[in-house]
XYZ file of C-alpha atoms in Angstrom:
586
model
C 45.465 40.313 -187.423
C 42.229 39.582 -185.548
C 39.428 42.089 -186.153
C 36.611 40.056 -184.559
C 36.598 38.241 -181.223
C 33.838 35.936 -180.057
C 32.402 38.670 -177.820
C 31.972 40.995 -180.832
C 29.275 38.726 -182.290
C 26.604 40.537 -180.261
C 27.275 43.627 -182.386
C 26.719 41.682 -185.642
C 23.418 41.035 -187.397
C 21.967 37.542 -187.505
C 22.735 36.126 -190.961
C 25.927 38.140 -191.409
C 29.240 36.470 -192.227
C 32.076 36.612 -189.689
C 35.712 35.509 -189.630
C 37.110 34.185 -186.344
C 40.466 32.826 -185.143
C 41.140 30.665 -182.118
C 41.535 27.208 -180.619
C 39.258 24.170 -180.526
C 38.001 23.982 -176.946
C 35.687 21.012 -177.534
C 34.803 18.621 -180.379
C 31.690 16.477 -180.901
C 30.835 14.368 -183.976
C 27.127 13.437 -183.949
C 27.195 11.643 -187.304
C 25.556 14.200 -189.602
C 26.703 17.262 -187.648
C 29.999 18.207 -186.034
C 30.003 20.757 -183.221
C 33.098 22.505 -181.963
C 33.525 25.223 -179.389
C 35.911 27.844 -180.731
C 37.814 29.689 -178.003
C 39.698 32.964 -178.186
C 40.876 35.304 -175.439
C 37.401 36.883 -175.107
C 35.234 33.789 -174.868
C 33.699 30.762 -176.611
C 31.299 30.308 -179.537
C 29.736 27.126 -180.897
C 30.499 26.327 -184.537
C 28.441 23.841 -186.582
C 29.614 21.788 -189.593
C 26.875 20.071 -191.641
C 27.453 16.839 -193.623
C 25.740 18.440 -196.633
C 29.123 20.050 -197.342
C 31.179 16.849 -197.441
C 34.579 18.443 -198.106
C 34.185 20.889 -195.220
C 32.682 18.186 -192.984
C 35.551 15.768 -193.605
C 38.077 18.506 -192.902
C 36.266 19.389 -189.668
C 36.432 15.718 -188.662
C 40.221 16.093 -188.467
C 39.882 18.659 -185.668
C 40.880 17.869 -182.116
C 41.235 19.870 -178.904
C 43.609 22.850 -179.069
C 44.003 22.829 -182.864
C 44.596 26.434 -183.952
C 42.074 27.356 -186.661
C 40.393 30.050 -188.711
C 36.627 29.900 -189.264
C 34.421 31.798 -191.677
C 30.736 31.320 -191.073
C 27.209 32.706 -190.804
C 25.743 33.860 -187.488
C 22.544 32.004 -186.548
C 20.146 32.056 -183.612
C 20.080 28.839 -181.605
C 16.757 27.107 -181.024
C 15.363 28.131 -177.651
C 15.805 24.635 -176.229
C 19.477 24.608 -177.281
C 20.496 27.956 -175.778
C 23.545 27.590 -173.505
C 23.076 30.019 -170.631
C 26.521 29.195 -169.209
C 28.459 31.046 -171.909
C 28.322 34.642 -173.124
C 27.270 33.790 -176.712
C 25.049 30.864 -175.748
C 22.087 32.163 -177.763
C 23.886 32.097 -181.137
C 26.142 29.781 -183.125
C 28.173 29.879 -186.326
C 27.304 27.807 -189.402
C 30.734 27.204 -190.881
C 31.334 27.856 -194.580
C 35.147 27.739 -194.506
C 37.745 26.132 -192.239
C 41.520 26.599 -192.247
C 43.607 24.483 -189.879
C 46.445 26.848 -189.017
C 48.241 24.384 -186.761
C 47.661 21.055 -185.085
C 48.227 20.257 -181.431
C 49.219 17.180 -179.511
C 47.425 16.427 -176.256
C 48.131 19.086 -173.645
C 50.050 18.108 -170.491
C 47.430 19.962 -168.413
C 43.707 20.650 -168.529
C 43.207 24.383 -169.089
C 39.551 24.182 -168.005
C 40.448 23.359 -164.396
C 43.013 24.696 -161.939
C 46.061 22.433 -162.102
C 48.954 21.778 -159.759
C 51.057 24.950 -159.630
C 54.294 23.204 -160.575
C 52.894 21.994 -163.896
C 51.145 25.348 -164.444
C 54.482 27.175 -164.185
C 56.357 24.628 -166.310
C 53.795 25.026 -169.128
C 52.881 28.632 -168.390
C 52.177 29.441 -172.051
C 49.399 26.821 -171.927
C 48.195 27.821 -168.460
C 47.730 31.348 -169.821
C 45.088 29.988 -172.217
C 42.803 29.265 -169.252
C 39.890 31.597 -168.668
C 40.896 32.577 -165.112
C 44.461 33.478 -166.186
C 43.311 35.421 -169.253
C 40.920 37.441 -167.078
C 43.691 38.324 -164.608
C 46.057 39.404 -167.371
C 43.286 41.548 -168.859
C 42.647 43.190 -165.475
C 46.382 43.859 -165.172
C 46.322 45.526 -168.603
C 43.288 47.631 -167.617
C 45.031 48.756 -164.422
C 48.114 49.745 -166.429
C 45.991 51.760 -168.851
C 44.061 53.409 -166.029
C 47.272 54.460 -164.229
C 48.743 55.958 -167.410
C 45.549 57.888 -168.149
C 45.118 59.068 -164.551
C 48.704 60.254 -164.181
C 48.766 61.978 -167.571
C 45.500 63.764 -166.830
C 47.053 65.132 -163.617
C 50.091 66.568 -165.357
C 52.615 63.828 -164.546
C 55.302 62.931 -167.083
C 56.040 59.274 -167.860
C 59.854 59.128 -167.698
C 62.152 56.095 -167.919
C 65.084 55.626 -165.562
C 68.160 53.398 -166.069
C 68.108 49.654 -165.498
C 71.906 49.324 -165.399
C 73.074 51.350 -162.422
C 75.502 51.160 -159.509
C 75.061 49.180 -156.321
C 73.312 51.151 -153.568
C 72.018 50.070 -150.118
C 68.205 50.070 -150.324
C 67.158 47.257 -148.010
C 68.005 44.126 -150.000
C 70.883 42.677 -151.988
C 71.374 43.869 -155.546
C 71.393 41.681 -158.629
C 74.808 42.229 -160.212
C 75.585 42.435 -163.945
C 79.259 42.219 -165.045
C 80.536 44.689 -167.644
C 82.452 43.199 -170.596
C 83.860 46.520 -171.746
C 84.933 47.700 -168.277
C 86.792 44.633 -167.007
C 86.270 43.852 -163.333
C 83.427 46.351 -162.959
C 79.749 45.642 -162.429
C 76.312 47.165 -162.842
C 73.459 46.575 -160.375
C 69.817 46.181 -161.335
C 67.617 48.776 -159.593
C 65.756 47.860 -156.421
C 63.740 50.991 -157.204
C 64.252 54.165 -159.280
C 64.720 56.093 -156.000
C 67.812 58.193 -156.738
C 66.941 58.918 -160.338
C 63.420 60.084 -159.579
C 64.864 62.452 -156.966
C 67.345 63.689 -159.577
C 64.382 64.351 -161.867
C 62.927 66.603 -159.153
C 66.252 68.452 -158.977
C 66.080 68.720 -162.780
C 62.827 70.677 -162.550
C 60.655 67.875 -164.000
C 58.374 68.310 -161.019
C 55.807 65.565 -161.651
C 57.203 62.151 -162.575
C 55.726 58.684 -162.781
C 56.768 55.354 -164.213
C 55.459 51.792 -164.187
C 58.888 50.422 -163.391
C 60.521 47.001 -163.220
C 62.454 46.543 -159.965
C 64.764 43.795 -158.769
C 65.556 42.608 -155.231
C 67.669 39.620 -154.267
C 65.840 38.943 -151.007
C 65.640 35.906 -148.770
C 62.760 33.621 -149.718
C 59.462 35.101 -148.587
C 55.873 34.181 -149.299
C 54.299 36.129 -152.143
C 57.497 37.961 -153.114
C 59.169 37.898 -156.499
C 62.800 38.781 -157.318
C 61.517 40.996 -160.126
C 58.362 42.990 -159.618
C 56.517 45.986 -161.010
C 55.821 49.177 -159.121
C 53.898 52.345 -159.887
C 56.562 54.931 -159.083
C 55.483 58.521 -158.377
C 57.385 61.651 -157.347
C 56.296 65.275 -157.024
C 58.117 68.483 -156.149
C 56.684 71.183 -153.856
C 54.383 68.654 -152.190
C 53.908 67.455 -148.606
C 52.975 64.008 -147.328
C 49.303 64.940 -146.862
C 49.015 66.045 -150.505
C 50.596 62.834 -151.802
C 48.291 60.743 -149.657
C 45.164 62.575 -150.858
C 46.301 62.224 -154.458
C 46.812 58.462 -154.049
C 43.461 58.097 -152.263
C 41.765 59.692 -155.252
C 43.605 57.369 -157.627
C 42.798 54.213 -155.606
C 39.123 55.159 -155.270
C 38.791 55.711 -159.017
C 40.793 52.562 -159.810
C 38.589 50.268 -157.717
C 35.456 51.864 -159.137
C 36.767 51.670 -162.708
C 37.855 48.023 -162.499
C 35.322 46.435 -160.105
C 32.666 49.071 -159.426
C 33.676 49.075 -155.747
C 33.041 52.352 -153.946
C 35.638 53.198 -151.297
C 34.375 55.850 -148.898
C 37.095 56.223 -146.304
C 40.843 55.798 -145.802
C 41.673 55.212 -142.146
C 44.887 56.671 -140.704
C 46.964 55.122 -137.907
C 50.365 55.981 -136.543
C 52.935 53.180 -136.647
C 52.866 52.948 -132.848
C 49.068 52.691 -132.676
C 49.051 50.014 -135.388
C 51.495 47.924 -133.351
C 49.616 48.632 -130.126
C 46.131 47.699 -131.351
C 46.908 45.127 -134.061
C 50.488 43.945 -133.482
C 51.333 44.741 -137.099
C 52.087 47.699 -139.341
C 49.875 46.156 -142.013
C 46.687 45.113 -140.217
C 43.578 43.870 -141.974
C 40.875 46.218 -140.677
C 38.123 43.915 -141.921
C 38.935 41.864 -138.827
C 37.187 43.605 -135.873
C 39.429 42.056 -133.179
C 41.891 44.324 -131.376
C 44.740 43.947 -128.934
C 43.861 45.639 -125.634
C 46.543 46.457 -123.084
C 45.609 45.522 -119.506
C 48.963 46.206 -117.795
C 47.346 48.676 -115.392
C 45.083 45.954 -113.938
C 48.022 43.961 -112.560
C 50.308 44.489 -109.567
C 53.907 43.379 -109.491
C 53.260 40.586 -106.979
C 50.532 39.133 -109.228
C 52.875 39.101 -112.212
C 55.550 37.367 -110.087
C 53.157 34.512 -109.326
C 52.048 34.070 -112.926
C 55.449 34.369 -114.582
C 58.347 34.848 -112.088
C 61.158 35.047 -114.676
C 59.610 37.976 -116.554
C 60.129 40.358 -113.623
C 63.783 40.654 -114.600
C 62.651 42.219 -117.857
C 61.274 45.753 -117.601
C 59.730 45.618 -121.065
C 56.592 43.652 -120.110
C 53.288 43.704 -121.982
C 50.021 42.304 -120.652
C 47.498 42.237 -123.446
C 44.070 40.753 -124.136
C 41.856 39.919 -127.103
C 38.088 39.867 -126.595
C 36.145 37.394 -128.763
C 32.442 38.242 -128.727
C 29.752 35.574 -128.424
C 32.137 32.664 -128.800
C 30.351 29.416 -129.567
C 33.022 27.748 -131.696
C 36.262 27.724 -129.735
C 36.417 24.736 -127.398
C 39.304 23.830 -125.095
C 40.982 21.650 -127.737
C 41.083 24.567 -130.157
C 42.422 26.912 -127.475
C 45.155 24.411 -126.582
C 46.015 24.199 -130.289
C 46.526 27.973 -130.379
C 48.730 27.775 -127.279
C 50.993 25.215 -128.956
C 51.329 27.294 -132.107
C 52.208 30.403 -130.108
C 55.103 28.561 -128.458
C 56.879 29.035 -131.795
C 56.675 32.790 -131.225
C 58.249 32.395 -127.776
C 55.009 32.831 -125.801
C 55.180 30.710 -122.637
C 51.447 30.556 -121.959
C 48.203 31.751 -123.515
C 45.562 32.297 -120.814
C 41.806 32.535 -121.318
C 38.697 33.533 -119.389
C 35.208 32.209 -120.196
C 32.060 32.987 -118.274
C 28.325 32.284 -118.496
C 25.249 33.576 -116.676
C 23.383 30.612 -115.223
C 20.653 32.874 -113.803
C 20.339 36.533 -112.900
C 22.541 36.178 -109.802
C 25.133 33.485 -110.577
C 28.057 33.924 -112.977
C 30.148 30.838 -113.677
C 33.738 31.824 -114.568
C 36.376 29.573 -116.138
C 39.896 30.952 -115.762
C 42.924 29.054 -117.076
C 45.346 31.099 -114.926
C 45.344 29.501 -111.468
C 47.159 32.491 -109.903
C 44.446 34.935 -110.949
C 41.918 35.716 -108.204
C 38.184 35.861 -108.841
C 38.162 39.614 -108.075
C 40.955 40.224 -110.592
C 39.174 38.120 -113.191
C 35.999 40.170 -112.704
C 38.007 43.394 -113.061
C 39.352 42.202 -116.410
C 35.844 41.264 -117.541
C 34.489 44.660 -116.464
C 37.314 46.630 -118.082
C 36.841 44.818 -121.405
C 33.057 45.182 -121.111
C 32.741 41.467 -121.843
C 29.272 39.923 -122.101
C 27.830 36.473 -121.546
C 29.483 33.795 -123.743
C 32.397 36.083 -124.629
C 35.914 34.654 -124.541
C 38.963 36.597 -123.336
C 42.502 35.618 -124.310
C 45.371 37.296 -122.503
C 49.102 36.827 -122.034
C 52.045 38.221 -120.081
C 55.491 38.271 -121.641
C 58.181 40.434 -123.186
C 56.639 43.163 -125.322
C 57.887 41.919 -128.693
C 56.823 38.321 -127.949
C 53.307 39.388 -126.900
C 52.968 41.647 -129.950
C 54.016 38.973 -132.475
C 52.014 36.220 -130.770
C 48.742 38.127 -130.485
C 49.132 39.505 -134.008
C 49.205 35.908 -135.249
C 46.318 34.925 -132.941
C 44.212 37.872 -134.108
C 44.690 36.899 -137.766
C 44.061 33.212 -137.044
C 40.892 33.945 -135.077
C 39.654 36.199 -137.867
C 39.841 33.282 -140.316
C 38.713 30.500 -137.974
C 35.685 32.441 -136.729
C 34.844 33.679 -140.224
C 34.468 37.264 -139.007
C 36.316 38.894 -141.920
C 33.935 40.416 -144.458
C 35.556 39.539 -147.796
C 33.137 41.751 -149.725
C 34.513 45.055 -148.454
C 37.691 47.056 -149.004
C 39.363 48.616 -145.952
C 42.258 50.886 -146.939
C 44.543 52.313 -144.295
C 47.461 54.739 -144.068
C 50.206 53.919 -141.575
C 52.124 57.125 -140.833
C 54.841 58.450 -138.507
C 57.217 55.500 -138.672
C 60.381 55.549 -136.607
C 63.242 56.900 -138.708
C 65.604 54.085 -137.704
C 65.641 50.531 -136.393
C 68.311 48.057 -135.300
C 69.017 45.355 -137.909
C 69.929 41.714 -137.231
C 73.507 42.755 -136.526
C 72.234 45.305 -133.951
C 73.386 48.178 -136.146
C 71.365 51.308 -136.941
C 69.540 51.052 -140.262
C 66.736 53.052 -141.906
C 63.185 51.815 -141.307
C 62.473 52.468 -145.008
C 65.514 53.809 -146.894
C 68.208 56.439 -146.241
C 66.490 59.242 -148.192
C 63.461 59.745 -145.898
C 63.133 63.162 -144.267
C 62.556 63.554 -140.492
C 58.999 64.664 -139.770
C 60.265 68.000 -138.428
C 62.360 69.324 -141.284
C 63.812 71.957 -138.946
C 65.437 69.297 -136.790
C 68.998 70.048 -135.812
C 71.751 67.767 -137.020
C 72.958 67.116 -133.456
C 69.500 65.698 -132.671
C 69.914 63.178 -135.454
C 73.213 62.068 -133.991
C 72.264 62.041 -130.320
C 68.574 61.178 -130.309
C 68.065 58.932 -133.332
C 65.857 56.428 -131.445
C 63.085 58.993 -130.991
C 63.155 60.585 -134.441
C 59.993 60.082 -136.508
C 60.158 60.020 -140.285
C 57.755 61.814 -142.604
C 56.734 58.541 -144.215
C 53.565 56.646 -145.024
C 52.525 53.143 -146.090
C 49.231 52.278 -147.711
C 47.660 49.005 -146.550
C 44.544 47.441 -148.074
C 42.903 44.393 -146.454
C 46.143 43.410 -144.732
C 48.389 43.828 -147.779
C 51.045 46.515 -147.875
C 50.288 48.020 -151.278
C 52.906 50.752 -151.246
C 54.988 53.166 -149.292
C 56.486 56.594 -149.637
C 57.852 59.612 -147.841
C 58.945 63.193 -147.993
C 62.564 63.072 -149.190
C 65.640 64.741 -147.757
C 66.528 67.812 -149.825
C 69.239 69.061 -147.470
C 72.836 68.099 -148.299
C 74.024 68.167 -144.657
C 71.144 66.075 -143.285
C 71.625 63.491 -146.027
C 75.330 63.185 -145.124
C 74.503 62.735 -141.435
C 71.999 59.967 -142.244
C 74.637 58.113 -144.260
C 77.078 58.426 -141.376
C 74.510 57.254 -138.813
C 73.785 54.024 -140.692
C 77.487 53.233 -140.885
C 78.374 54.088 -144.481
C 82.024 55.083 -144.633
C 83.175 58.332 -146.239
C 84.838 56.335 -149.026
C 81.620 54.395 -149.702
C 79.545 57.594 -149.584
C 81.825 59.204 -152.177
C 81.836 56.079 -154.344
C 78.114 55.250 -154.261
C 76.412 58.569 -153.558
C 78.919 61.279 -154.483
C 76.950 62.227 -157.594
C 73.705 62.433 -155.608
C 75.116 64.493 -152.745
C 76.624 66.869 -155.294
C 73.201 67.253 -156.922
C 71.584 68.176 -153.571
C 73.728 71.347 -153.476
C 72.021 72.896 -156.515
C 68.703 74.272 -155.273
C 66.946 70.966 -154.581
C 63.198 71.575 -154.154
C 61.178 69.915 -151.380
C 59.735 66.759 -152.875
C 57.930 63.581 -151.906
C 56.674 60.445 -153.539
C 55.394 56.920 -153.269
C 55.756 53.512 -154.924
C 52.750 51.193 -155.233
C 53.073 47.456 -155.922
C 51.251 46.811 -159.177
C 51.299 43.036 -158.648
C 49.597 43.337 -155.253
C 46.975 45.728 -156.591
C 46.133 43.192 -159.302
C 45.883 40.492 -156.612
C 43.305 42.558 -154.735
C 41.331 43.341 -157.862
C 41.248 39.709 -159.059
C 40.487 38.062 -155.696
C 43.599 35.900 -155.458
C 46.115 35.592 -152.631
C 48.884 34.196 -154.847
C 51.130 36.781 -156.489
C 52.133 34.242 -159.156
C 48.540 34.247 -160.402
C 48.834 37.845 -161.634
C 52.282 37.757 -163.285
C 52.445 36.289 -166.797
C 55.768 34.492 -166.310
C 56.574 34.348 -162.570
C 59.306 32.636 -160.599
C 58.584 29.923 -158.023
C 58.733 30.580 -154.267
C 62.488 29.887 -154.442
C 62.962 32.148 -157.461
C 63.262 29.542 -160.234
C 61.554 29.771 -163.626
C 60.316 26.243 -164.348
C 59.417 27.211 -167.910
C 62.880 28.339 -169.061
C 64.915 26.489 -166.400
C 66.292 29.745 -165.001
C 68.705 30.433 -163.334
C 71.178 28.242 -165.155
C 74.912 27.867 -165.646
C 76.522 30.414 -167.924
C 78.638 29.728 -170.988
C 82.326 29.303 -170.048
C 83.468 31.295 -173.090
C 81.344 34.236 -171.957
C 82.776 33.970 -168.438
C 86.271 34.108 -169.914
C 85.350 37.219 -171.950
C 84.040 38.851 -168.774
C 87.193 37.856 -166.901
C 85.098 36.093 -164.232
C 86.061 32.859 -162.535
C 83.528 30.777 -160.630
C 84.832 28.186 -158.209
């Protein structure tokens, strides 16, 4: 077992003997002296072999890149002219007195000192993990894990495991299914989250629970998602949403300070509706100063008819602008490029207004909307408080089309204009989500999951049935720099309300009894009020290691289409095993 890493040399005296293990990172034979750079997970140290010791020298001459070796040697100062300021131990080197070649290596299929093509990185992940940038990310991930355990334990939370093999439950995605050999024809499901079991722990009286849990979701392919992921799962009895949020704020502040010495001063709070209104998204990046500004009130019906006659048939119209200050980058070609992209979102036309002061009296206005009068254009400019050289984008369309289009445009402008400060952290709580939404099949489904409590816990059951569109849930998402890091809610602890929710989202009585009978039964036995949250560990590591690729922070990830190139997974299963499981695949 290793007792010394290369970074521990600074704690040793010059002239002392040290034993090191690692890999040959570089090899140079200068005739009378051989230099190698020995690499371990903590860094690199130069090792010198002198020809005066012929046996040792000849053995060292066998070394090549990535040989796995053990070195025993004496720590020496380097001459001042030979100090390597690019590495941590560049002021010292090891004079070797013993060398053991533990294993040889053929030439690697990738260069671990540069960033390779991702396909080859994932195929040879065990080699890619030798690279400095991957080792550092895995170390940060380990530090975050340790911090979370220490923080939760110090606040009285119990680290409790929950089952991996469970029954299928509707939680927003498809379940991964595991057949049972003993119980023929029956199946387990891998957990999308520990949701039901952590609520059962609250009913059990174990009032503060946490777990760094593996979760599994068979979702459609999405950027930066993995079919298996890790979440920091937290639940607390006798707590409200405000208390959970303050607790998580404290944890996030200490985590960012502990890992990167970043001081977070403030967590902004926005309702779901305000987030959509001002940013077009429920996970906006607040480092981007651009906002969506509604200008519906500046337009009359006859003006809208001229600009976009067909839209009058639709009552759900949104007229919205984005003000770009002191634009000196966006020319007409770039604006036309944005217009073409936004066609994919269904937006018929992106309009713009540019104006310049030629002298104190004359304002030259460029307006791409030919049906907009000069007076109306000036009203828009005045309302937005636009200044000389500012650029105004605006559009008129169905509300959802405008929202999606300008959300994209806002994000694109933020990058193209380089107005996002990448050196700051902007955390945000999104609260007061709608309780329900319509899914692709136009059926009622939960915005989060079916166990979220309405924000007014005194709400009558008839209101749930008759007025579900206007019911707000007591839920909250945490967003940092445009990434949804986690989400949680106050849970339902009322048996009757939970049954009504199941009925509303179309779960039959038979299915309720089969999938949730045990849980509904548990709610009858003095269930305390409780709330919780789940934070995505992988996304937190992304933020704290400055990468935008989730595969960079998972030791052995799947590709974007959920394949493991290293182990060639998924693969066909043994036919004998299928026969034992009584499963036929056609």
